[in-house]
Short mmCIF file of C-alpha atoms in Angstrom, two decimals:
data_model
loop_
_atom_site.label_atom_id
_atom_site.label_comp_id
_atom_site.label_asym_id
_atom_site.label_seq_id
_atom_site.Cartn_x
_atom_site.Cartn_y
_atom_site.Cartn_z
CA MET A 111 -25.99 6.05 -8.18
CA THR A 112 -27.27 3.74 -10.92
CA ARG A 113 -25.79 0.32 -11.47
CA GLN A 114 -23.84 -0.37 -14.65
CA GLN A 115 -22.85 -3.67 -16.16
CA PRO A 116 -19.65 -4.58 -14.32
CA ARG A 117 -16.48 -5.73 -15.99
CA PRO A 118 -15.36 -9.24 -15.05
CA ALA A 119 -13.70 -9.42 -11.66
CA VAL A 120 -10.19 -10.83 -11.52
CA ALA A 121 -9.00 -13.33 -8.95
CA ILE A 122 -6.33 -12.53 -6.38
CA THR A 123 -4.68 -15.92 -6.05
CA GLY A 124 -1.47 -14.96 -4.28
CA LEU A 125 -0.40 -12.37 -1.72
CA GLY A 126 3.04 -11.46 -0.40
CA MET A 127 4.08 -8.77 2.07
CA ILE A 128 7.04 -7.44 3.95
CA THR A 129 6.24 -4.62 6.38
CA PRO A 130 7.28 -3.16 9.73
CA ALA A 131 4.81 -5.58 11.35
CA GLY A 132 6.28 -8.72 9.78
CA HIS A 133 8.38 -10.29 7.08
CA ASP A 134 5.48 -12.05 5.39
CA THR A 135 1.72 -11.86 4.99
CA GLU A 136 0.78 -13.88 8.07
CA SER A 137 2.98 -11.97 10.51
CA THR A 138 1.89 -8.63 9.04
CA TRP A 139 -1.76 -9.59 9.51
CA ASP A 140 -1.11 -10.67 13.09
CA GLY A 141 0.57 -7.33 13.78
CA LEU A 142 -2.34 -5.39 12.32
CA CYS A 143 -4.87 -7.30 14.40
CA ALA A 144 -2.80 -6.70 17.54
CA GLY A 145 -3.25 -2.97 16.90
CA ALA A 146 0.11 -1.81 18.26
CA SER A 147 2.24 0.74 16.42
CA THR A 148 5.64 -0.39 15.15
CA ALA A 149 7.18 3.10 15.30
CA ARG A 150 10.51 3.48 17.05
CA ARG A 151 13.56 5.70 17.04
CA VAL A 152 15.94 4.88 14.18
CA PRO A 153 19.70 5.17 14.81
CA GLY A 154 20.36 6.34 11.25
CA LEU A 155 18.09 9.35 11.84
CA ARG A 156 19.88 10.55 14.97
CA GLY A 157 20.02 14.34 14.96
CA CYS A 158 17.09 14.76 12.56
CA GLU A 159 14.00 16.68 13.57
CA VAL A 160 12.08 13.45 12.95
CA ASP A 161 14.23 10.59 14.25
CA PHE A 162 11.62 7.81 14.35
CA ALA A 163 9.76 5.65 11.82
CA CYS A 164 8.17 2.26 11.25
CA THR A 165 10.92 0.15 9.71
CA VAL A 166 11.43 -3.42 8.52
CA ASP A 167 13.85 -4.95 11.02
CA GLY A 168 15.23 -8.35 11.97
CA ILE A 169 15.88 -9.68 8.47
CA ASP A 170 19.06 -9.99 6.42
CA LEU A 171 17.70 -8.87 3.07
CA ASP A 172 20.77 -9.97 1.10
CA ALA A 173 20.64 -13.46 2.57
CA ALA A 174 16.91 -13.63 1.93
CA ILE A 175 17.44 -12.64 -1.72
CA GLY A 176 20.28 -15.15 -2.07
CA GLY A 177 22.73 -15.54 -4.94
CA ARG A 178 25.06 -12.83 -6.22
CA THR A 179 22.57 -10.23 -7.45
CA ALA A 180 21.65 -8.42 -4.23
CA PHE A 181 24.53 -5.95 -4.65
CA ARG A 182 22.72 -4.26 -7.53
CA MET A 183 19.39 -3.93 -5.71
CA GLY A 184 18.28 -1.05 -3.54
CA ARG A 185 16.39 -1.81 -0.35
CA TYR A 186 13.08 -1.04 -2.06
CA VAL A 187 13.87 -3.56 -4.82
CA LYS A 188 14.69 -6.28 -2.31
CA PHE A 189 11.38 -5.70 -0.53
CA ALA A 190 9.50 -6.06 -3.80
CA LEU A 191 11.27 -9.24 -4.89
CA LEU A 192 10.72 -10.95 -1.54
CA ALA A 193 7.02 -10.02 -1.55
CA ALA A 194 6.66 -11.22 -5.15
CA ARG A 195 8.25 -14.58 -4.36
CA GLU A 196 5.83 -15.09 -1.48
CA ALA A 197 2.87 -14.09 -3.64
CA VAL A 198 3.77 -16.44 -6.49
CA ALA A 199 4.34 -19.34 -4.11
CA ASP A 200 1.06 -18.52 -2.36
CA ALA A 201 -0.70 -18.71 -5.74
CA GLY A 202 0.69 -22.21 -6.28
CA LEU A 203 2.64 -21.12 -9.35
CA ASP A 204 6.18 -21.94 -10.41
CA PRO A 205 8.05 -19.50 -12.68
CA ARG A 206 10.19 -22.39 -13.92
CA SER A 207 7.18 -23.94 -15.60
CA TRP A 208 4.85 -21.10 -16.57
CA ASP A 209 4.69 -19.45 -20.00
CA GLY A 210 6.62 -16.27 -19.24
CA THR A 211 5.38 -14.58 -22.40
CA ARG A 212 1.92 -14.44 -20.79
CA VAL A 213 3.08 -13.04 -17.43
CA ALA A 214 2.99 -9.29 -16.73
CA VAL A 215 4.74 -7.45 -13.90
CA VAL A 216 3.31 -4.14 -12.65
CA VAL A 217 5.08 -2.82 -9.55
CA GLY A 218 4.89 0.81 -8.51
CA THR A 219 6.89 3.02 -6.19
CA SER A 220 6.77 6.65 -5.20
CA SER A 221 10.40 7.66 -4.80
CA GLY A 222 12.33 4.66 -6.09
CA GLY A 223 15.86 4.49 -4.75
CA SER A 224 16.14 8.06 -3.49
CA ALA A 225 17.91 6.78 -0.37
CA SER A 226 20.58 5.14 -2.54
CA LEU A 227 20.88 8.29 -4.65
CA ALA A 228 21.57 10.33 -1.52
CA GLU A 229 24.19 7.81 -0.39
CA GLN A 230 25.91 7.90 -3.78
CA ALA A 231 25.89 11.71 -3.80
CA VAL A 232 27.56 11.82 -0.39
CA ALA A 233 30.18 9.26 -1.49
CA LEU A 234 30.94 11.26 -4.64
CA ASP A 235 31.21 14.54 -2.75
CA ARG A 236 33.41 13.21 0.06
CA ARG A 237 35.60 10.62 -1.62
CA GLY A 238 35.29 11.07 -5.37
CA PRO A 239 34.00 8.93 -8.26
CA GLY A 240 35.90 5.82 -7.20
CA ALA A 241 33.84 5.61 -4.01
CA THR A 242 30.53 5.32 -5.85
CA SER A 243 28.91 2.01 -6.75
CA PRO A 244 29.16 0.62 -10.30
CA ALA A 245 25.50 -0.29 -9.78
CA GLY A 246 24.63 3.26 -8.75
CA VAL A 247 22.06 3.78 -11.49
CA LEU A 248 20.39 0.42 -10.83
CA LEU A 249 20.15 1.26 -7.13
CA THR A 250 18.06 4.34 -7.83
CA ILE A 251 15.75 4.09 -10.84
CA PRO A 252 12.09 3.34 -10.06
CA ASN A 253 11.53 0.63 -12.68
CA MET A 254 13.98 -1.78 -11.08
CA PRO A 255 11.50 -3.55 -8.76
CA ALA A 256 9.42 -4.56 -11.79
CA ALA A 257 12.55 -5.35 -13.80
CA GLU A 258 14.20 -7.52 -11.14
CA ILE A 259 10.97 -9.45 -10.53
CA ALA A 260 10.64 -10.05 -14.26
CA ILE A 261 14.25 -11.24 -14.48
CA ASN A 262 13.96 -13.47 -11.43
CA MET A 263 10.67 -14.98 -12.59
CA ARG A 264 11.28 -15.19 -16.33
CA ALA A 265 8.29 -12.96 -17.01
CA THR A 266 8.58 -11.55 -20.54
CA GLY A 267 5.09 -10.06 -20.89
CA PRO A 268 4.34 -6.37 -20.24
CA SER A 269 6.37 -4.80 -17.44
CA MET A 270 5.45 -1.44 -15.90
CA ALA A 271 6.32 0.77 -12.95
CA PRO A 272 3.47 3.20 -12.13
CA CYS A 273 4.24 6.24 -10.01
CA THR A 274 1.25 8.08 -8.57
CA ALA A 275 2.81 8.95 -5.23
CA CYS A 276 1.02 7.29 -2.30
CA SER A 277 -1.58 5.72 -4.59
CA SER A 278 1.03 3.90 -6.73
CA GLY A 279 0.11 0.48 -5.36
CA VAL A 280 -3.57 0.79 -6.19
CA THR A 281 -2.68 2.20 -9.61
CA ALA A 282 -0.53 -0.89 -10.22
CA LEU A 283 -3.40 -3.21 -9.33
CA ALA A 284 -5.78 -1.34 -11.64
CA VAL A 285 -3.30 -1.46 -14.52
CA ALA A 286 -2.71 -5.17 -13.96
CA ARG A 287 -6.45 -5.80 -14.03
CA ASP A 288 -6.70 -3.98 -17.34
CA LEU A 289 -3.90 -6.10 -18.81
CA LEU A 290 -5.77 -9.24 -17.81
CA THR A 291 -9.23 -8.19 -18.95
CA THR A 292 -7.91 -7.00 -22.32
CA GLY A 293 -6.09 -10.29 -22.89
CA GLN A 294 -2.55 -8.92 -22.84
CA CYS A 295 -1.49 -11.44 -20.21
CA ASP A 296 -2.81 -14.46 -18.31
CA ILE A 297 -1.02 -13.79 -15.02
CA ALA A 298 -0.11 -10.43 -13.49
CA VAL A 299 2.33 -9.94 -10.63
CA ALA A 300 1.35 -6.54 -9.25
CA GLY A 301 1.93 -4.33 -6.24
CA ALA A 302 4.25 -1.64 -4.91
CA THR A 303 7.29 -1.04 -2.75
CA GLU A 304 8.97 1.80 -0.84
CA SER A 305 11.93 2.56 1.37
CA ILE A 306 12.67 6.22 2.10
CA VAL A 307 13.52 6.23 5.79
CA PHE A 308 16.70 8.31 5.46
CA PRO A 309 17.68 11.80 6.68
CA VAL A 310 17.00 13.83 3.54
CA ALA A 311 13.47 12.46 3.09
CA MET A 312 12.60 12.63 6.77
CA THR A 313 13.82 16.22 6.97
CA GLY A 314 11.75 17.09 3.91
CA PHE A 315 8.57 15.71 5.42
CA ALA A 316 9.26 17.53 8.69
CA ARG A 317 9.88 20.81 6.85
CA SER A 318 6.65 20.37 4.88
CA ARG A 319 4.79 20.07 8.18
CA SER A 320 3.13 16.84 7.08
CA ALA A 321 5.08 14.63 9.49
CA ALA A 322 4.47 14.24 13.20
CA VAL A 323 7.28 15.82 15.23
CA ALA A 324 8.00 14.38 18.66
CA ARG A 325 8.19 16.60 21.70
CA PRO A 326 10.52 15.74 24.60
CA GLY A 327 9.21 12.62 26.32
CA ASP A 328 6.90 11.59 23.48
CA ASP A 329 6.68 7.88 22.66
CA PRO A 330 7.02 7.49 18.87
CA ALA A 331 4.64 4.53 19.01
CA ARG A 332 1.83 6.85 20.16
CA LEU A 333 2.22 9.56 17.52
CA CYS A 334 0.35 8.11 14.52
CA ARG A 335 -3.35 8.18 15.40
CA PRO A 336 -5.56 8.36 12.32
CA PHE A 337 -8.89 10.16 12.73
CA ALA A 338 -8.12 11.22 16.32
CA ALA A 339 -9.00 14.75 17.39
CA ASP A 340 -5.37 15.35 18.45
CA ARG A 341 -3.69 13.79 15.41
CA LEU A 342 -0.31 15.35 14.69
CA GLY A 343 0.79 14.14 11.27
CA LEU A 344 2.12 11.11 9.48
CA VAL A 345 4.79 8.69 10.70
CA MET A 346 6.96 7.20 7.97
CA GLY A 347 6.91 3.49 7.14
CA GLU A 348 8.42 1.18 4.53
CA GLY A 349 7.75 -2.17 2.93
CA ALA A 350 6.08 -3.87 -0.01
CA ALA A 351 3.04 -5.88 -1.02
CA VAL A 352 2.60 -7.89 -4.21
CA MET A 353 -0.38 -9.87 -5.48
CA VAL A 354 -0.86 -12.44 -8.20
CA LEU A 355 -3.90 -11.67 -10.34
CA GLU A 356 -5.57 -14.00 -12.82
CA ARG A 357 -8.85 -14.13 -14.67
CA GLU A 358 -11.24 -15.88 -12.32
CA ALA A 359 -12.15 -18.63 -14.80
CA ASP A 360 -8.46 -19.39 -15.42
CA ALA A 361 -7.69 -19.56 -11.71
CA ARG A 362 -10.57 -21.91 -10.96
CA ALA A 363 -9.75 -24.07 -13.99
CA ARG A 364 -6.31 -24.80 -12.52
CA GLY A 365 -7.85 -25.47 -9.11
CA ALA A 366 -6.68 -22.26 -7.45
CA GLY A 367 -9.04 -20.91 -4.79
CA PRO A 368 -8.84 -17.08 -4.90
CA ARG A 369 -8.18 -15.18 -1.71
CA ALA A 370 -10.57 -12.49 -2.99
CA LEU A 371 -11.76 -10.86 -6.20
CA LEU A 372 -10.75 -7.45 -7.51
CA ALA A 373 -14.14 -6.24 -8.71
CA GLY A 374 -13.58 -2.59 -9.58
CA ALA A 375 -11.17 0.33 -9.67
CA GLY A 376 -11.50 4.10 -9.96
CA ALA A 377 -9.08 7.01 -10.25
CA THR A 378 -9.28 10.81 -10.33
CA THR A 379 -6.95 13.77 -9.86
CA ASP A 380 -7.69 16.72 -7.55
CA ALA A 381 -5.79 19.23 -9.73
CA HIS A 382 -5.78 21.45 -6.66
CA HIS A 383 -2.47 21.54 -4.74
CA PRO A 384 0.81 19.54 -4.66
CA THR A 385 0.38 18.32 -1.07
CA SER A 386 -3.10 19.24 0.23
CA PRO A 387 -6.24 17.34 -0.75
CA HIS A 388 -9.10 19.26 -2.28
CA PRO A 389 -10.96 20.48 0.81
CA SER A 390 -14.36 19.43 -0.51
CA GLY A 391 -13.26 15.82 -1.03
CA ALA A 392 -15.50 15.81 -4.12
CA VAL A 393 -12.82 14.62 -6.53
CA ALA A 394 -11.69 11.79 -4.25
CA GLN A 395 -15.35 10.88 -3.88
CA ARG A 396 -15.63 10.52 -7.65
CA ALA A 397 -12.82 7.94 -7.53
CA VAL A 398 -14.77 5.93 -4.94
CA GLU A 399 -17.93 6.17 -7.00
CA ALA A 400 -16.05 5.14 -10.15
CA ALA A 401 -14.76 2.01 -8.41
CA LEU A 402 -18.30 1.17 -7.26
CA ARG A 403 -19.70 1.65 -10.77
CA ASP A 404 -16.93 -0.47 -12.22
CA ALA A 405 -17.87 -3.24 -9.78
CA GLY A 406 -21.60 -2.80 -10.43
CA TRP A 407 -22.24 -1.98 -6.75
CA GLN A 408 -24.32 0.54 -4.88
CA ALA A 409 -22.66 2.41 -2.02
CA GLY A 410 -24.87 0.51 0.42
CA ASP A 411 -23.32 -2.77 -0.72
CA VAL A 412 -19.99 -1.84 0.91
CA GLU A 413 -19.47 -3.47 4.29
CA HIS A 414 -15.96 -2.25 5.11
CA VAL A 415 -13.73 0.73 4.28
CA ASN A 416 -9.95 0.51 4.49
CA ALA A 417 -9.17 4.22 4.73
CA HIS A 418 -6.10 6.11 3.58
CA GLY A 419 -6.05 7.60 7.10
CA THR A 420 -2.66 9.32 7.25
CA SER A 421 -3.15 10.95 10.69
CA THR A 422 -2.66 14.39 9.11
CA PRO A 423 -5.20 17.11 9.97
CA LEU A 424 -6.32 17.88 6.42
CA ASN A 425 -6.36 14.38 4.91
CA ASP A 426 -8.27 12.77 7.75
CA ALA A 427 -10.87 15.55 7.89
CA THR A 428 -11.45 15.44 4.13
CA GLU A 429 -11.57 11.65 3.98
CA ALA A 430 -13.84 11.26 7.01
CA ALA A 431 -16.34 13.73 5.58
CA MET A 432 -16.25 11.94 2.22
CA ILE A 433 -16.78 8.52 3.82
CA SER A 434 -19.79 9.75 5.77
CA ARG A 435 -21.33 11.22 2.59
CA VAL A 436 -20.78 8.18 0.39
CA PHE A 437 -21.47 5.55 3.07
CA PRO A 438 -24.14 6.93 5.42
CA HIS A 439 -24.85 3.38 6.62
CA ARG A 440 -21.52 3.64 8.51
CA PRO A 441 -19.58 0.51 7.54
CA PRO A 442 -16.63 -0.29 9.83
CA VAL A 443 -13.50 1.70 9.01
CA THR A 444 -9.88 0.87 9.68
CA ALA A 445 -6.62 2.71 8.92
CA PRO A 446 -3.48 0.52 8.91
CA LYS A 447 -1.05 3.45 9.08
CA GLY A 448 -1.55 3.58 12.83
CA VAL A 449 0.39 0.30 13.01
CA LEU A 450 2.60 0.40 9.90
CA GLY A 451 3.21 4.09 9.42
CA HIS A 452 2.79 5.64 5.99
CA CYS A 453 4.57 3.32 3.56
CA MET A 454 4.18 5.94 0.81
CA GLY A 455 4.19 4.35 -2.65
CA ALA A 456 3.71 0.89 -1.12
CA ALA A 457 0.82 1.93 1.13
CA GLY A 458 -1.97 1.32 -1.37
CA ALA A 459 -0.81 -2.19 -2.24
CA ILE A 460 -0.26 -3.11 1.41
CA GLU A 461 -3.66 -1.78 2.44
CA ALA A 462 -5.44 -3.46 -0.47
CA GLY A 463 -3.75 -6.70 0.60
CA LEU A 464 -4.97 -6.20 4.16
CA THR A 465 -8.47 -5.61 2.83
CA VAL A 466 -8.22 -8.96 1.03
CA LEU A 467 -7.38 -10.57 4.38
CA SER A 468 -10.33 -8.82 6.07
CA LEU A 469 -12.62 -10.34 3.46
CA GLN A 470 -11.05 -13.77 3.85
CA HIS A 471 -11.09 -13.90 7.62
CA GLY A 472 -14.13 -11.75 8.43
CA VAL A 473 -12.01 -9.48 10.60
CA VAL A 474 -11.45 -5.71 10.60
CA PRO A 475 -8.26 -4.75 12.49
CA PRO A 476 -8.44 -1.80 14.89
CA VAL A 477 -6.97 1.65 14.27
CA ALA A 478 -3.90 1.91 16.50
CA ASN A 479 -3.78 4.67 19.10
CA LEU A 480 -7.41 5.62 18.59
CA ASP A 481 -9.97 5.61 21.40
CA ALA A 482 -12.68 7.21 19.22
CA PRO A 483 -12.70 9.35 16.10
CA ALA A 484 -12.89 13.13 16.47
CA ASP A 485 -16.38 14.29 17.42
CA GLU A 486 -16.91 15.94 14.04
CA PHE A 487 -16.22 12.67 12.15
CA ASP A 488 -19.36 10.60 11.60
CA ILE A 489 -17.55 7.36 10.77
CA ALA A 490 -17.48 3.98 12.49
CA CYS A 491 -13.78 3.42 13.21
CA VAL A 492 -12.81 0.07 14.70
CA THR A 493 -10.83 0.72 17.89
CA LYS A 494 -8.93 -1.21 20.54
CA THR A 495 -9.78 -4.75 19.39
CA PRO A 496 -10.56 -6.38 16.02
CA LEU A 497 -14.14 -6.50 14.81
CA TYR A 498 -15.24 -10.01 13.82
CA ARG A 499 -17.92 -9.90 11.15
CA PRO A 500 -18.47 -11.62 7.77
CA ILE A 501 -17.67 -9.15 4.98
CA GLU A 502 -18.68 -9.61 1.35
CA ARG A 503 -17.61 -6.29 -0.20
CA ALA A 504 -15.05 -3.65 0.75
CA VAL A 505 -13.18 -0.68 -0.67
CA SER A 506 -9.62 0.49 -0.10
CA HIS A 507 -8.73 4.17 -0.57
CA SER A 508 -5.36 5.64 -1.57
CA PHE A 509 -4.72 9.36 -2.01
CA GLY A 510 -1.32 10.78 -2.96
CA PHE A 511 0.65 13.99 -3.19
CA GLY A 512 -0.16 15.73 -6.45
CA GLY A 513 -3.84 14.95 -5.97
CA HIS A 514 -3.75 11.35 -7.19
CA ASN A 515 -6.80 9.41 -5.98
CA ALA A 516 -7.13 5.66 -6.54
CA VAL A 517 -9.64 3.21 -5.11
CA VAL A 518 -10.22 -0.52 -5.47
CA ALA A 519 -13.40 -2.47 -4.81
CA LEU A 520 -12.76 -5.96 -3.48
CA ARG A 521 -15.17 -8.85 -3.01
CA ARG A 522 -15.01 -12.09 -1.05
CA ALA A 523 -14.30 -15.06 -3.33
#
């Protein structure tokens, strides 16, 4: 692969997260490095074929949001707003004093407020129109995370809500980078959010045979094992991650030390099947190669791969084969879904954020529940304990239903 002149990298100056491993970035990172799954049985799923998931617990979301607006926000919106507040504070910015006309918000989701839609449908069916919420529409539409962040932070620049299934978060980061490099904003608040741990969705994933189904006596915390020979399927997760992006020169001019640099992005579409990846992995590979070209890197420059790693038989086999083709020098691979579950539309943003932390700290977290990758996978998965090693360049993969492939190339600041 020949080098091309790279576009300017953009600085990641702020990072915010709320995940099953923690209510902020630091606790999430600690949970990932501990390498223990957060999956557990969920009371609200009792009676479902899949009655377990990785959920965000131990926080009063309404109290954390504060004020009188939480009633109109779905759970996925609350996640996004809390992550955005952390990210903006982490960047050392104050929405009360910035020029909101130069601030963009790009926050994706896969299913929006489908959980709230199901709740409203049940209320209407059982008790009639008077039992539904006056904020019913606001609780469900997928643009509301971006809208509520913009309202809360007085951001009147471009506002977008990308939906590319499980790659929505990486798509949002790529769009935000384009807005910055084309001069349409000076600051971009970008990421993704998801919350679909409810009976209809969980039943759908079980019926599609993409979810792991527990047998009697199974421990839910052992069921998500990316790249293992005996992997069973995905375990659902939820959460959000949001980053603050700025042009590097602007960030340094105001004295902000970037956490990392977003150096490149690439996207392709399999155009093959609604749920199964293209078995050759060739189209996903083109997304990786596009991100590398955009960054001006050779494949051998990459020192870490944050894999999509869903723990499903087809995805893991296709991705592992692709990684070994593109990166024959075997950089260390991790897959956060073993700890967090599959956070769907939020997964790409969360995993890109974790890749930023790997670059910052020189640490690759282990893949939970994995002793060694399947014999046929020629990839260097980190297992059992974190790998401590300085990392300059890394990629983070996200592949979604519908064949959406999105990849970001990230560099140490």
